Tab-separated table of C-alpha atoms in Angstrom:
chain	number	residue	atom	x	y	z
A	192	MET	CA	21.917	-8.296	2.039
A	193	GLU	CA	19.215	-5.811	3.072
A	194	TYR	CA	15.475	-6.046	2.515
A	195	ILE	CA	13.789	-2.873	1.280
A	196	HIS	CA	10.231	-2.079	2.302
A	197	THR	CA	8.060	0.998	1.942
A	198	ASP	CA	4.378	1.569	2.652
A	199	LYS	CA	4.348	3.967	-0.330
A	200	ALA	CA	4.442	1.011	-2.736
A	201	PRO	CA	2.121	-2.005	-2.801
A	202	GLN	CA	2.762	-4.758	-0.318
A	203	ALA	CA	3.900	-8.058	-1.749
A	204	ILE	CA	0.965	-10.248	-2.738
A	205	GLY	CA	3.003	-13.417	-2.272
A	206	PRO	CA	6.044	-14.821	-0.476
A	207	TYR	CA	8.565	-12.259	-1.712
A	208	SER	CA	10.054	-8.846	-0.855
A	209	GLN	CA	9.510	-5.515	-2.567
A	210	ALA	CA	13.258	-5.328	-3.158
A	211	ILE	CA	16.628	-6.485	-1.873
A	212	LYS	CA	19.939	-4.649	-1.759
A	213	ALA	CA	22.774	-7.070	-2.488
A	214	GLY	CA	26.254	-5.658	-2.851
A	215	ASP	CA	26.171	-2.636	-5.138
A	216	PHE	CA	22.780	-3.479	-6.620
A	217	LEU	CA	19.080	-3.264	-5.861
A	218	TYR	CA	16.863	-6.041	-7.196
A	219	ALA	CA	13.212	-4.971	-7.173
A	220	SER	CA	10.354	-7.390	-7.588
A	221	GLY	CA	7.933	-6.854	-10.435
A	222	GLN	CA	5.442	-4.104	-9.798
A	223	ILE	CA	1.886	-4.140	-11.025
A	224	PRO	CA	-0.510	-1.154	-10.987
A	225	ILE	CA	-1.789	-1.546	-7.450
A	226	ASN	CA	-2.634	1.622	-5.571
A	227	PRO	CA	-0.637	1.227	-2.336
A	228	GLU	CA	-3.215	3.190	-0.338
A	229	ASP	CA	-6.043	0.718	-0.798
A	230	GLY	CA	-4.551	-2.291	-2.577
A	231	GLU	CA	-6.853	-1.838	-5.542
A	232	ILE	CA	-6.199	-1.685	-9.267
A	233	GLU	CA	-7.999	1.439	-10.369
A	234	ALA	CA	-6.465	2.197	-13.766
A	235	THR	CA	-8.019	0.499	-16.779
A	236	THR	CA	-5.852	1.664	-19.704
A	237	ILE	CA	-2.298	0.570	-20.451
A	238	ALA	CA	-1.094	4.188	-20.110
A	239	ASP	CA	-2.667	4.662	-16.688
A	240	GLN	CA	-1.524	1.251	-15.472
A	241	ALA	CA	2.040	1.868	-16.710
A	242	ASP	CA	2.070	5.215	-14.911
A	243	ARG	CA	0.999	3.607	-11.613
A	244	VAL	CA	3.624	0.882	-12.054
A	245	CYS	CA	6.354	3.481	-12.597
A	246	ARG	CA	5.244	5.529	-9.591
A	247	ASN	CA	5.366	2.364	-7.457
A	248	ILE	CA	8.868	1.621	-8.745
A	249	GLY	CA	9.909	5.184	-7.950
A	250	GLU	CA	8.837	4.756	-4.321
A	251	ILE	CA	10.843	1.552	-3.959
A	252	LEU	CA	13.889	3.165	-5.548
A	253	HIS	CA	13.536	6.130	-3.187
A	254	ALA	CA	13.242	3.818	-0.150
A	255	ALA	CA	16.506	2.200	-1.234
A	256	GLY	CA	18.235	5.570	-1.585
A	257	THR	CA	18.381	5.630	-5.372
A	258	ASP	CA	16.353	6.804	-8.363
A	259	PHE	CA	15.383	6.066	-11.962
A	260	ASP	CA	18.734	7.379	-13.269
A	261	HIS	CA	20.503	4.470	-11.565
A	262	VAL	CA	18.331	1.717	-13.037
A	263	VAL	CA	20.551	-0.436	-15.234
A	264	LYS	CA	18.057	-3.096	-16.369
A	265	THR	CA	14.310	-3.466	-16.605
A	266	THR	CA	12.152	-6.402	-17.528
A	267	CYS	CA	8.712	-5.441	-18.778
A	268	PHE	CA	5.782	-7.787	-19.147
A	269	LEU	CA	2.763	-6.816	-21.247
A	270	ASP	CA	-0.558	-8.571	-21.470
A	271	GLU	CA	-0.784	-7.595	-25.149
A	272	MET	CA	2.093	-6.654	-27.446
A	273	SER	CA	-0.330	-4.304	-29.191
A	274	ASP	CA	0.083	-2.077	-26.082
A	275	PHE	CA	3.834	-1.695	-26.770
A	276	ALA	CA	3.705	1.872	-28.152
A	277	ALA	CA	1.355	3.205	-25.471
A	278	PHE	CA	3.422	1.524	-22.758
A	279	ASN	CA	6.637	3.015	-24.167
A	280	ALA	CA	5.122	6.501	-24.193
A	281	VAL	CA	4.771	6.322	-20.402
A	282	TYR	CA	7.934	4.301	-19.740
A	283	GLU	CA	10.202	6.825	-21.486
A	284	LYS	CA	8.997	9.633	-19.185
A	285	TYR	CA	10.396	7.789	-16.150
A	286	PHE	CA	13.362	5.846	-17.525
A	287	THR	CA	15.096	8.783	-19.213
A	288	SER	CA	18.546	7.232	-18.757
A	289	LYS	CA	17.478	4.410	-21.105
A	290	PRO	CA	18.503	1.323	-19.111
A	291	ALA	CA	18.917	-2.041	-20.786
A	292	ARG	CA	15.522	-3.662	-21.187
A	293	SER	CA	13.597	-6.761	-22.119
A	294	CYS	CA	9.919	-6.452	-22.986
A	295	VAL	CA	7.721	-9.453	-23.655
A	296	ALA	CA	4.057	-10.271	-23.930
A	297	VAL	CA	2.829	-12.970	-21.598
A	298	GLN	CA	-0.338	-15.001	-21.454
A	299	GLN	CA	-1.599	-13.509	-18.199
A	300	LEU	CA	-0.360	-11.278	-15.380
A	301	PRO	CA	-1.351	-11.286	-11.693
A	302	ARG	CA	-4.792	-9.834	-11.057
A	303	ASN	CA	-5.290	-9.616	-14.840
A	304	VAL	CA	-3.363	-6.359	-15.120
A	305	LEU	CA	-1.989	-5.057	-18.415
A	306	CYS	CA	1.663	-4.627	-17.414
A	307	GLU	CA	4.339	-5.456	-14.853
A	308	VAL	CA	7.887	-4.089	-14.561
A	309	GLU	CA	10.880	-5.232	-12.516
A	310	VAL	CA	14.144	-3.321	-12.175
A	311	ILE	CA	17.769	-3.697	-11.203
A	312	ALA	CA	19.513	-0.515	-10.043
A	313	TYR	CA	23.137	0.307	-9.339
A	314	LEU	CA	23.581	1.816	-5.876
A	315	LYS	CA	27.021	3.445	-6.022
C-alpha cells in the first residue's frame, strides 16, 4: 500500500489521504472544488465547481502515475439533481473513456459545495 500526496490538489480536510495505491488500483478520496493554492472555494456555479473538482482529480491521478483514461469507476455527489446536465457537460470533457459511474444527490456536501467526485483507477 502506498499513500499518494500532491500539493497540486487540496489537502485533506479531515483524517484521510488524498489517495492510496493498493495492488493494481488507485483509490482517490472525494474531491470538492477547493483551490489548492489558497484552500478557498472560489467557483459558484456547478460548471465551474465541477471543472475545479476534475482538475484536482487530474493532479492526484498524475501524482500516482496515471490519468483519466485509466479511471474505471467514479462516484459523483451533487447537492441538487437539477444540476445533473450541467455537471455532465463538464464531466464528459475529462472522463472521455466513460468509466462506470454512480451519481446521486445528497442533502449536503462539505463546505456547502455543489459537487464532489471520487475515483478508482487501474494502474497497469
